[in-house]
Amino acid sequence: MEDLISQTLAIHVPPPPPGAALEPTTLERRELRPDDVRIDIAYAGICHSDIHQAKEEWGSAIFPMVPGHEIAGVVSEVGSGVTTHEVGDRVGVGCMVDSCGECEYCRAGTEQFCLRGNVQTYNGVGFDGENTYGGYSQQVVVKDHFVCRIPEGIGLDVAAPLLCAGITTYSPLNRWNAGPGKKVAVVGLGGLGHVAVRIAVAMGAEVTVLSQSLKKQEDGLRLGAEDYYATSDESTFTTLRSSFDLILNTVSSEIPVDSYLAMLRVGGAMVNVGAPSAPLSYSAFSLIGGNKVLTGSMIGGLPETQEMLDFCAEHGIGAEVETISADQVNTAYERVQNSDVRYRFVIDTATIGQQ
Ligand code: NAP
Ligand code: ZN
């Protein structure tokens, strides 16, 4: 009986070659430790990071791989020592499932920078030596500290992407003071980008979308942006010279960084969250010429993730999702790679194993 309880259906990328099609599988989840929470997953978002890893674009990965670090579901069981979550709670899990809890970064609530290395939700190895498997699955067991509350008022489907896309954009927008009087450009209107627009608008900033084309202009404006420009049009870069206090780059491929830095005002900052496999380059003069900042940002810690979920609930922000069944996941991967996502795919995990 115990074995049955811990068995769950999932979708995995089979062992090499990388980039193989995803297919259904069965997975064992561990029995609960005192500080564990078992979650019945309802929806799992498809982040471009899943694709980077499934295709080994960031280096060698662990296969079979069950991707998924945008997890939303309902608590089905809690360990004996868990006080923060109860059976029936609506909860979410993002990119991490463990960290040392003791180093300066963990103590500061920035577990993503744990000195022992945070344990990734999938394509990682836990401190127990076991491989981790992510959210494209019907069930997951996660240490309580890494489980967030999803406030009432946000549907689980539109909340799931907030666990990565939401926190990855909220954190730098917050840190670099997106707000009233600030002009913010969001580069790339995909999963991260469209959530970034909504969050930056809710923070009070004046938002411009910089997309490859004007195809999604209507959507960008509906999401709250005031302006929308195509980066395929060279005149965009001259029109917008010295315009922005903050540029948030969410693009999954390399972009010409110098051209973007030229659109910053003096003292402005460009934050890179996009994670292409090839290096980005820039000229030192692009920064020197205006005391500009070029920086990066990695997801966000657990306290800030909860803060982001509460902020999104308060402002009625969810992701705009296309809900798919498990057998559509390979097509969804293709579409994400072709910038044909409107604007996040979420897998209805109830459909796993039905095809
Ligand atoms: P996504 O949904 O595919 O969106 C990326 C967008 O970038 C596309 O929709 C497209 O927007 C634009 N784009 C794609 N290829 C481009 C190209 N060659 N030139 C210019 N623009 C291009 O991906 P995502 O899930 O939002 O993730 C975006 C990136 O962030 C990925 O690299 C992912 O790994 C990374 N990421 C980083 C963190 C972190 O902690 N830093 C966390 C999560 C994800 P337009 O069609 O509007 O141009
Ligand atoms: Zn992600």
PDB file of N, CA, C and O and ligand atoms in Angstrom, residues 46-50 52 58 69-70 95 164-165 168 187-193 209-213 215-216 228 231 249-255 260 272-276 297-300 336-341 343-344, ligand 1:
ATOM      1  N   ILE A  46       5.134  25.524 -18.307  1.00  0.00           N
ATOM      2  CA  ILE A  46       6.307  25.194 -19.130  1.00  0.00           C
ATOM      3  C   ILE A  46       7.137  26.457 -19.276  1.00  0.00           C
ATOM      4  O   ILE A  46       6.739  27.419 -19.930  1.00  0.00           O
ATOM      5  N   CYS A  47       8.296  26.447 -18.616  1.00  0.00           N
ATOM      6  CA  CYS A  47       9.228  27.577 -18.650  1.00  0.00           C
ATOM      7  C   CYS A  47      10.274  27.288 -19.729  1.00  0.00           C
ATOM      8  O   CYS A  47      10.619  26.136 -19.971  1.00  0.00           O
ATOM      9  N   HIS A  48      10.775  28.348 -20.347  1.00  0.00           N
ATOM     10  CA  HIS A  48      11.815  28.117 -21.369  1.00  0.00           C
ATOM     11  C   HIS A  48      13.042  27.442 -20.752  1.00  0.00           C
ATOM     12  O   HIS A  48      13.774  26.723 -21.431  1.00  0.00           O
ATOM     13  N   SER A  49      13.237  27.628 -19.453  1.00  0.00           N
ATOM     14  CA  SER A  49      14.352  26.950 -18.774  1.00  0.00           C
ATOM     15  C   SER A  49      14.203  25.435 -18.847  1.00  0.00           C
ATOM     16  O   SER A  49      15.198  24.701 -18.862  1.00  0.00           O
ATOM     17  N   ASP A  50      12.955  24.942 -18.866  1.00  0.00           N
ATOM     18  CA  ASP A  50      12.732  23.496 -19.004  1.00  0.00           C
ATOM     19  C   ASP A  50      13.336  23.013 -20.325  1.00  0.00           C
ATOM     20  O   ASP A  50      13.964  21.951 -20.401  1.00  0.00           O
ATOM     21  N   HIS A  52      15.649  24.639 -22.214  1.00  0.00           N
ATOM     22  CA  HIS A  52      17.122  24.773 -22.187  1.00  0.00           C
ATOM     23  C   HIS A  52      17.733  23.516 -21.558  1.00  0.00           C
ATOM     24  O   HIS A  52      18.738  22.988 -22.042  1.00  0.00           O
ATOM     25  N   TRP A  58      22.355  24.276 -21.344  1.00  0.00           N
ATOM     26  CA  TRP A  58      23.132  24.869 -20.246  1.00  0.00           C
ATOM     27  C   TRP A  58      24.222  23.928 -19.751  1.00  0.00           C
ATOM     28  O   TRP A  58      24.751  24.102 -18.655  1.00  0.00           O
ATOM     29  N   HIS A  69       9.086  23.543 -12.929  1.00  0.00           N
ATOM     30  CA  HIS A  69       9.324  24.250 -11.661  1.00  0.00           C
ATOM     31  C   HIS A  69       8.340  25.410 -11.502  1.00  0.00           C
ATOM     32  O   HIS A  69       8.647  26.418 -10.891  1.00  0.00           O
ATOM     33  N   GLU A  70       7.179  25.223 -12.109  1.00  0.00           N
ATOM     34  CA  GLU A  70       6.062  26.158 -11.895  1.00  0.00           C
ATOM     35  C   GLU A  70       4.867  25.289 -11.504  1.00  0.00           C
ATOM     36  O   GLU A  70       4.078  24.887 -12.348  1.00  0.00           O
ATOM     37  N   CYS A  95      11.404  26.965  -8.222  1.00  0.00           N
ATOM     38  CA  CYS A  95      12.622  26.363  -8.791  1.00  0.00           C
ATOM     39  C   CYS A  95      13.489  25.616  -7.789  1.00  0.00           C
ATOM     40  O   CYS A  95      14.448  24.958  -8.175  1.00  0.00           O
ATOM     41  N   CYS A 164       7.734  30.719 -11.165  1.00  0.00           N
ATOM     42  CA  CYS A 164       9.048  31.042 -11.747  1.00  0.00           C
ATOM     43  C   CYS A 164       8.973  32.376 -12.480  1.00  0.00           C
ATOM     44  O   CYS A 164       9.638  33.328 -12.123  1.00  0.00           O
ATOM     45  N   ALA A 165       8.110  32.454 -13.506  1.00  0.00           N
ATOM     46  CA  ALA A 165       8.033  33.702 -14.290  1.00  0.00           C
ATOM     47  C   ALA A 165       7.695  34.893 -13.391  1.00  0.00           C
ATOM     48  O   ALA A 165       8.242  35.985 -13.567  1.00  0.00           O
ATOM     49  N   THR A 168      10.764  35.685 -10.898  1.00  0.00           N
ATOM     50  CA  THR A 168      11.962  36.085 -11.653  1.00  0.00           C
ATOM     51  C   THR A 168      11.853  37.520 -12.164  1.00  0.00           C
ATOM     52  O   THR A 168      12.862  38.205 -12.337  1.00  0.00           O
ATOM     53  N   VAL A 187      11.882  43.511 -22.450  1.00  0.00           N
ATOM     54  CA  VAL A 187      12.328  42.961 -23.738  1.00  0.00           C
ATOM     55  C   VAL A 187      11.878  41.517 -23.846  1.00  0.00           C
ATOM     56  O   VAL A 187      12.242  40.683 -23.014  1.00  0.00           O
ATOM     57  N   GLY A 188      11.070  41.215 -24.882  1.00  0.00           N
ATOM     58  CA  GLY A 188      10.558  39.858 -25.097  1.00  0.00           C
ATOM     59  C   GLY A 188       9.202  39.681 -24.434  1.00  0.00           C
ATOM     60  O   GLY A 188       9.091  39.789 -23.206  1.00  0.00           O
ATOM     61  N   LEU A 189       8.166  39.464 -25.253  1.00  0.00           N
ATOM     62  CA  LEU A 189       6.837  39.259 -24.668  1.00  0.00           C
ATOM     63  C   LEU A 189       6.498  37.770 -24.717  1.00  0.00           C
ATOM     64  O   LEU A 189       5.677  37.315 -25.503  1.00  0.00           O
ATOM     65  N   GLY A 190       7.181  37.017 -23.857  1.00  0.00           N
ATOM     66  CA  GLY A 190       6.898  35.588 -23.718  1.00  0.00           C
ATOM     67  C   GLY A 190       6.365  35.332 -22.321  1.00  0.00           C
ATOM     68  O   GLY A 190       5.676  36.186 -21.740  1.00  0.00           O
ATOM     69  N   GLY A 191       6.722  34.170 -21.763  1.00  0.00           N
ATOM     70  CA  GLY A 191       6.238  33.793 -20.435  1.00  0.00           C
ATOM     71  C   GLY A 191       6.655  34.791 -19.366  1.00  0.00           C
ATOM     72  O   GLY A 191       5.818  35.313 -18.619  1.00  0.00           O
ATOM     73  N   LEU A 192       7.939  35.054 -19.268  1.00  0.00           N
ATOM     74  CA  LEU A 192       8.416  36.007 -18.256  1.00  0.00           C
ATOM     75  C   LEU A 192       7.963  37.420 -18.602  1.00  0.00           C
ATOM     76  O   LEU A 192       7.500  38.175 -17.739  1.00  0.00           O
ATOM     77  N   GLY A 193       8.113  37.769 -19.895  1.00  0.00           N
ATOM     78  CA  GLY A 193       7.857  39.141 -20.321  1.00  0.00           C
ATOM     79  C   GLY A 193       6.434  39.602 -20.050  1.00  0.00           C
ATOM     80  O   GLY A 193       6.220  40.708 -19.557  1.00  0.00           O
ATOM     81  N   VAL A 209       6.959  47.720 -24.210  1.00  0.00           N
ATOM     82  CA  VAL A 209       7.396  46.380 -24.627  1.00  0.00           C
ATOM     83  C   VAL A 209       8.303  46.510 -25.844  1.00  0.00           C
ATOM     84  O   VAL A 209       8.004  47.260 -26.778  1.00  0.00           O
ATOM     85  N   LEU A 210       9.418  45.798 -25.812  1.00  0.00           N
ATOM     86  CA  LEU A 210      10.311  45.715 -26.963  1.00  0.00           C
ATOM     87  C   LEU A 210      10.282  44.271 -27.447  1.00  0.00           C
ATOM     88  O   LEU A 210      10.848  43.380 -26.812  1.00  0.00           O
ATOM     89  N   SER A 211       9.591  44.055 -28.556  1.00  0.00           N
ATOM     90  CA  SER A 211       9.381  42.710 -29.068  1.00  0.00           C
ATOM     91  C   SER A 211      10.014  42.622 -30.455  1.00  0.00           C
ATOM     92  O   SER A 211      10.285  43.642 -31.077  1.00  0.00           O
ATOM     93  N   GLN A 212      10.206  41.405 -30.945  1.00  0.00           N
ATOM     94  CA  GLN A 212      10.833  41.276 -32.263  1.00  0.00           C
ATOM     95  C   GLN A 212       9.976  41.890 -33.375  1.00  0.00           C
ATOM     96  O   GLN A 212      10.502  42.366 -34.366  1.00  0.00           O
ATOM     97  N   SER A 213       8.665  41.837 -33.206  1.00  0.00           N
ATOM     98  CA  SER A 213       7.764  42.369 -34.236  1.00  0.00           C
ATOM     99  C   SER A 213       6.578  43.019 -33.542  1.00  0.00           C
ATOM    100  O   SER A 213       6.481  43.017 -32.311  1.00  0.00           O
ATOM    101  N   LYS A 215       3.567  41.907 -33.942  1.00  0.00           N
ATOM    102  CA  LYS A 215       2.497  40.892 -33.982  1.00  0.00           C
ATOM    103  C   LYS A 215       1.642  40.866 -32.717  1.00  0.00           C
ATOM    104  O   LYS A 215       0.454  40.625 -32.760  1.00  0.00           O
ATOM    105  N   LYS A 216       2.293  41.079 -31.570  1.00  0.00           N
ATOM    106  CA  LYS A 216       1.580  40.929 -30.300  1.00  0.00           C
ATOM    107  C   LYS A 216       1.268  42.276 -29.644  1.00  0.00           C
ATOM    108  O   LYS A 216       0.995  42.346 -28.456  1.00  0.00           O
ATOM    109  N   TYR A 228       4.762  50.108 -27.454  1.00  0.00           N
ATOM    110  CA  TYR A 228       5.170  48.784 -27.959  1.00  0.00           C
ATOM    111  C   TYR A 228       5.989  49.024 -29.220  1.00  0.00           C
ATOM    112  O   TYR A 228       5.520  49.670 -30.160  1.00  0.00           O
ATOM    113  N   THR A 231      11.808  45.467 -32.325  1.00  0.00           N
ATOM    114  CA  THR A 231      13.273  45.589 -32.346  1.00  0.00           C
ATOM    115  C   THR A 231      13.843  45.203 -33.711  1.00  0.00           C
ATOM    116  O   THR A 231      15.022  45.414 -33.975  1.00  0.00           O
ATOM    117  N   ASN A 249      15.525  42.426 -19.488  1.00  0.00           N
ATOM    118  CA  ASN A 249      15.685  41.549 -20.664  1.00  0.00           C
ATOM    119  C   ASN A 249      15.282  40.119 -20.328  1.00  0.00           C
ATOM    120  O   ASN A 249      15.930  39.462 -19.530  1.00  0.00           O
ATOM    121  N   THR A 250      14.208  39.654 -20.971  1.00  0.00           N
ATOM    122  CA  THR A 250      13.729  38.287 -20.713  1.00  0.00           C
ATOM    123  C   THR A 250      13.988  37.361 -21.905  1.00  0.00           C
ATOM    124  O   THR A 250      13.419  36.270 -21.974  1.00  0.00           O
ATOM    125  N   VAL A 251      14.830  37.777 -22.832  1.00  0.00           N
ATOM    126  CA  VAL A 251      14.998  37.010 -24.076  1.00  0.00           C
ATOM    127  C   VAL A 251      15.858  35.755 -23.854  1.00  0.00           C
ATOM    128  O   VAL A 251      16.898  35.801 -23.193  1.00  0.00           O
ATOM    129  N   SER A 252      15.409  34.667 -24.450  1.00  0.00           N
ATOM    130  CA  SER A 252      16.065  33.365 -24.269  1.00  0.00           C
ATOM    131  C   SER A 252      17.261  33.162 -25.200  1.00  0.00           C
ATOM    132  O   SER A 252      17.934  32.149 -25.132  1.00  0.00           O
ATOM    133  N   SER A 253      17.508  34.126 -26.110  1.00  0.00           N
ATOM    134  CA  SER A 253      18.655  34.062 -27.025  1.00  0.00           C
ATOM    135  C   SER A 253      19.524  35.293 -26.810  1.00  0.00           C
ATOM    136  O   SER A 253      19.143  36.203 -26.070  1.00  0.00           O
ATOM    137  N   GLU A 254      20.671  35.327 -27.508  1.00  0.00           N
ATOM    138  CA  GLU A 254      21.557  36.482 -27.373  1.00  0.00           C
ATOM    139  C   GLU A 254      20.903  37.698 -28.025  1.00  0.00           C
ATOM    140  O   GLU A 254      20.234  37.574 -29.039  1.00  0.00           O
ATOM    141  N   ILE A 255      21.130  38.865 -27.431  1.00  0.00           N
ATOM    142  CA  ILE A 255      20.677  40.111 -28.052  1.00  0.00           C
ATOM    143  C   ILE A 255      21.884  41.060 -28.115  1.00  0.00           C
ATOM    144  O   ILE A 255      22.842  40.884 -27.356  1.00  0.00           O
ATOM    145  N   TYR A 260      20.848  48.006 -26.659  1.00  0.00           N
ATOM    146  CA  TYR A 260      19.852  48.178 -25.582  1.00  0.00           C
ATOM    147  C   TYR A 260      20.364  49.153 -24.527  1.00  0.00           C
ATOM    148  O   TYR A 260      19.612  49.981 -24.017  1.00  0.00           O
ATOM    149  N   ASN A 272      19.407  41.533 -16.714  1.00  0.00           N
ATOM    150  CA  ASN A 272      19.295  40.390 -17.585  1.00  0.00           C
ATOM    151  C   ASN A 272      18.747  39.200 -16.798  1.00  0.00           C
ATOM    152  O   ASN A 272      19.369  38.760 -15.838  1.00  0.00           O
ATOM    153  N   VAL A 273      17.577  38.724 -17.195  1.00  0.00           N
ATOM    154  CA  VAL A 273      17.097  37.470 -16.603  1.00  0.00           C
ATOM    155  C   VAL A 273      17.077  36.344 -17.635  1.00  0.00           C
ATOM    156  O   VAL A 273      17.079  35.175 -17.282  1.00  0.00           O
ATOM    157  N   GLY A 274      17.045  36.708 -18.910  1.00  0.00           N
ATOM    158  CA  GLY A 274      17.132  35.700 -19.974  1.00  0.00           C
ATOM    159  C   GLY A 274      18.437  34.940 -19.829  1.00  0.00           C
ATOM    160  O   GLY A 274      19.447  35.511 -19.412  1.00  0.00           O
ATOM    161  N   ALA A 275      18.411  33.658 -20.157  1.00  0.00           N
ATOM    162  CA  ALA A 275      19.591  32.814 -19.901  1.00  0.00           C
ATOM    163  C   ALA A 275      19.990  32.010 -21.143  1.00  0.00           C
ATOM    164  O   ALA A 275      19.916  30.788 -21.154  1.00  0.00           O
ATOM    165  N   PRO A 276      20.424  32.718 -22.208  1.00  0.00           N
ATOM    166  CA  PRO A 276      20.852  31.989 -23.404  1.00  0.00           C
ATOM    167  C   PRO A 276      22.132  31.216 -23.143  1.00  0.00           C
ATOM    168  O   PRO A 276      22.891  31.568 -22.230  1.00  0.00           O
ATOM    169  N   SER A 297      19.743  38.768 -12.543  1.00  0.00           N
ATOM    170  CA  SER A 297      18.895  38.431 -11.401  1.00  0.00           C
ATOM    171  C   SER A 297      18.449  36.982 -11.532  1.00  0.00           C
ATOM    172  O   SER A 297      18.090  36.531 -12.617  1.00  0.00           O
ATOM    173  N   MET A 298      18.507  36.270 -10.421  1.00  0.00           N
ATOM    174  CA  MET A 298      18.126  34.854 -10.437  1.00  0.00           C
ATOM    175  C   MET A 298      16.910  34.619  -9.543  1.00  0.00           C
ATOM    176  O   MET A 298      16.960  34.927  -8.341  1.00  0.00           O
ATOM    177  N   ILE A 299      15.869  34.120 -10.103  1.00  0.00           N
ATOM    178  CA  ILE A 299      14.581  33.842  -9.438  1.00  0.00           C
ATOM    179  C   ILE A 299      14.379  34.754  -8.215  1.00  0.00           C
ATOM    180  O   ILE A 299      14.452  35.974  -8.337  1.00  0.00           O
ATOM    181  N   GLY A 300      14.161  34.195  -7.033  1.00  0.00           N
ATOM    182  CA  GLY A 300      13.985  34.978  -5.823  1.00  0.00           C
ATOM    183  C   GLY A 300      13.864  34.011  -4.668  1.00  0.00           C
ATOM    184  O   GLY A 300      13.551  32.828  -4.873  1.00  0.00           O
ATOM    185  N   VAL A 336       7.101  27.217 -28.058  1.00  0.00           N
ATOM    186  CA  VAL A 336       7.871  28.145 -27.213  1.00  0.00           C
ATOM    187  C   VAL A 336       9.168  28.527 -27.928  1.00  0.00           C
ATOM    188  O   VAL A 336       9.545  29.701 -27.980  1.00  0.00           O
ATOM    189  N   GLN A 337       9.807  27.540 -28.531  1.00  0.00           N
ATOM    190  CA  GLN A 337      11.072  27.828 -29.217  1.00  0.00           C
ATOM    191  C   GLN A 337      10.877  28.734 -30.426  1.00  0.00           C
ATOM    192  O   GLN A 337      11.805  29.418 -30.849  1.00  0.00           O
ATOM    193  N   ASN A 338       9.671  28.748 -30.976  1.00  0.00           N
ATOM    194  CA  ASN A 338       9.379  29.626 -32.119  1.00  0.00           C
ATOM    195  C   ASN A 338       8.754  30.947 -31.687  1.00  0.00           C
ATOM    196  O   ASN A 338       8.154  31.643 -32.495  1.00  0.00           O
ATOM    197  N   SER A 339       8.878  31.295 -30.405  1.00  0.00           N
ATOM    198  CA  SER A 339       8.251  32.510 -29.849  1.00  0.00           C
ATOM    199  C   SER A 339       6.765  32.546 -30.168  1.00  0.00           C
ATOM    200  O   SER A 339       6.180  33.595 -30.392  1.00  0.00           O
ATOM    201  N   ASP A 340       6.137  31.389 -30.176  1.00  0.00           N
ATOM    202  CA  ASP A 340       4.714  31.296 -30.492  1.00  0.00           C
ATOM    203  C   ASP A 340       3.959  30.836 -29.247  1.00  0.00           C
ATOM    204  O   ASP A 340       3.247  29.847 -29.270  1.00  0.00           O
ATOM    205  N   VAL A 341       4.162  31.559 -28.152  1.00  0.00           N
ATOM    206  CA  VAL A 341       3.476  31.205 -26.918  1.00  0.00           C
ATOM    207  C   VAL A 341       2.637  32.390 -26.480  1.00  0.00           C
ATOM    208  O   VAL A 341       3.081  33.532 -26.530  1.00  0.00           O
ATOM    209  N   TYR A 343       0.393  33.114 -23.201  1.00  0.00           N
ATOM    210  CA  TYR A 343       1.785  33.517 -23.075  1.00  0.00           C
ATOM    211  C   TYR A 343       2.541  32.550 -22.181  1.00  0.00           C
ATOM    212  O   TYR A 343       3.718  32.677 -21.984  1.00  0.00           O
ATOM    213  N   ARG A 344       1.824  31.551 -21.628  1.00  0.00           N
ATOM    214  CA  ARG A 344       2.473  30.467 -20.913  1.00  0.00           C
ATOM    215  C   ARG A 344       1.648  29.213 -21.117  1.00  0.00           C
ATOM    216  O   ARG A 344       0.420  29.246 -20.938  1.00  0.00           O
TER     217      ARG A 344
HETATM  218  P1  NAP B   1       9.729  32.471 -23.631  1.00  0.00           P
HETATM  219  O1  NAP B   1       8.329  32.306 -23.157  1.00  0.00           O
HETATM  220  O2  NAP B   1      10.216  31.653 -24.770  1.00  0.00           O
HETATM  221  O3  NAP B   1       9.916  34.031 -23.958  1.00  0.00           O
HETATM  222  C1  NAP B   1      11.101  34.552 -24.478  1.00  0.00           C
HETATM  223  C2  NAP B   1      10.746  35.680 -25.459  1.00  0.00           C
HETATM  224  O4  NAP B   1      11.962  36.225 -25.948  1.00  0.00           O
HETATM  225  C3  NAP B   1      10.015  35.208 -26.689  1.00  0.00           C
HETATM  226  O5  NAP B   1       8.632  35.096 -26.519  1.00  0.00           O
HETATM  227  C4  NAP B   1      10.352  36.310 -27.674  1.00  0.00           C
HETATM  228  O6  NAP B   1       9.515  37.426 -27.442  1.00  0.00           O
HETATM  229  C5  NAP B   1      11.773  36.698 -27.264  1.00  0.00           C
HETATM  230  N1  NAP B   1      12.778  36.063 -28.139  1.00  0.00           N
HETATM  231  C6  NAP B   1      12.978  34.743 -28.367  1.00  0.00           C
HETATM  232  N2  NAP B   1      13.978  34.533 -29.216  1.00  0.00           N
HETATM  233  C7  NAP B   1      14.448  35.748 -29.535  1.00  0.00           C
HETATM  234  C8  NAP B   1      15.516  36.216 -30.376  1.00  0.00           C
HETATM  235  N3  NAP B   1      16.287  35.349 -31.052  1.00  0.00           N
HETATM  236  N4  NAP B   1      15.728  37.539 -30.445  1.00  0.00           N
HETATM  237  C9  NAP B   1      14.946  38.417 -29.780  1.00  0.00           C
HETATM  238  N5  NAP B   1      13.931  38.045 -28.978  1.00  0.00           N
HETATM  239  C10 NAP B   1      13.688  36.741 -28.865  1.00  0.00           C
HETATM  240  O7  NAP B   1      10.753  32.193 -22.457  1.00  0.00           O
HETATM  241  P2  NAP B   1      10.585  32.436 -20.885  1.00  0.00           P
HETATM  242  O8  NAP B   1      10.057  31.209 -20.260  1.00  0.00           O
HETATM  243  O9  NAP B   1       9.916  33.735 -20.676  1.00  0.00           O
HETATM  244  O10 NAP B   1      12.116  32.524 -20.442  1.00  0.00           O
HETATM  245  C11 NAP B   1      12.939  33.546 -20.960  1.00  0.00           C
HETATM  246  C12 NAP B   1      14.386  33.334 -20.582  1.00  0.00           C
HETATM  247  O11 NAP B   1      14.526  33.553 -19.175  1.00  0.00           O
HETATM  248  C13 NAP B   1      14.897  31.903 -20.820  1.00  0.00           C
HETATM  249  O12 NAP B   1      16.237  31.978 -21.278  1.00  0.00           O
HETATM  250  C14 NAP B   1      14.836  31.280 -19.434  1.00  0.00           C
HETATM  251  O13 NAP B   1      15.739  30.207 -19.277  1.00  0.00           O
HETATM  252  C15 NAP B   1      15.233  32.460 -18.587  1.00  0.00           C
HETATM  253  N6  NAP B   1      14.861  32.352 -17.177  1.00  0.00           N
HETATM  254  C16 NAP B   1      15.713  32.885 -16.275  1.00  0.00           C
HETATM  255  C17 NAP B   1      15.395  32.873 -14.941  1.00  0.00           C
HETATM  256  C18 NAP B   1      16.295  33.533 -13.953  1.00  0.00           C
HETATM  257  O14 NAP B   1      16.228  33.215 -12.768  1.00  0.00           O
HETATM  258  N7  NAP B   1      17.114  34.468 -14.372  1.00  0.00           N
HETATM  259  C19 NAP B   1      14.207  32.270 -14.506  1.00  0.00           C
HETATM  260  C20 NAP B   1      13.340  31.760 -15.462  1.00  0.00           C
HETATM  261  C21 NAP B   1      13.663  31.807 -16.802  1.00  0.00           C
HETATM  262  P3  NAP B   1       9.013  38.361 -28.662  1.00  0.00           P
HETATM  263  O15 NAP B   1       8.303  37.431 -29.603  1.00  0.00           O
HETATM  264  O16 NAP B   1       8.120  39.328 -27.987  1.00  0.00           O
HETATM  265  O17 NAP B   1      10.204  38.992 -29.281  1.00  0.00           O
END
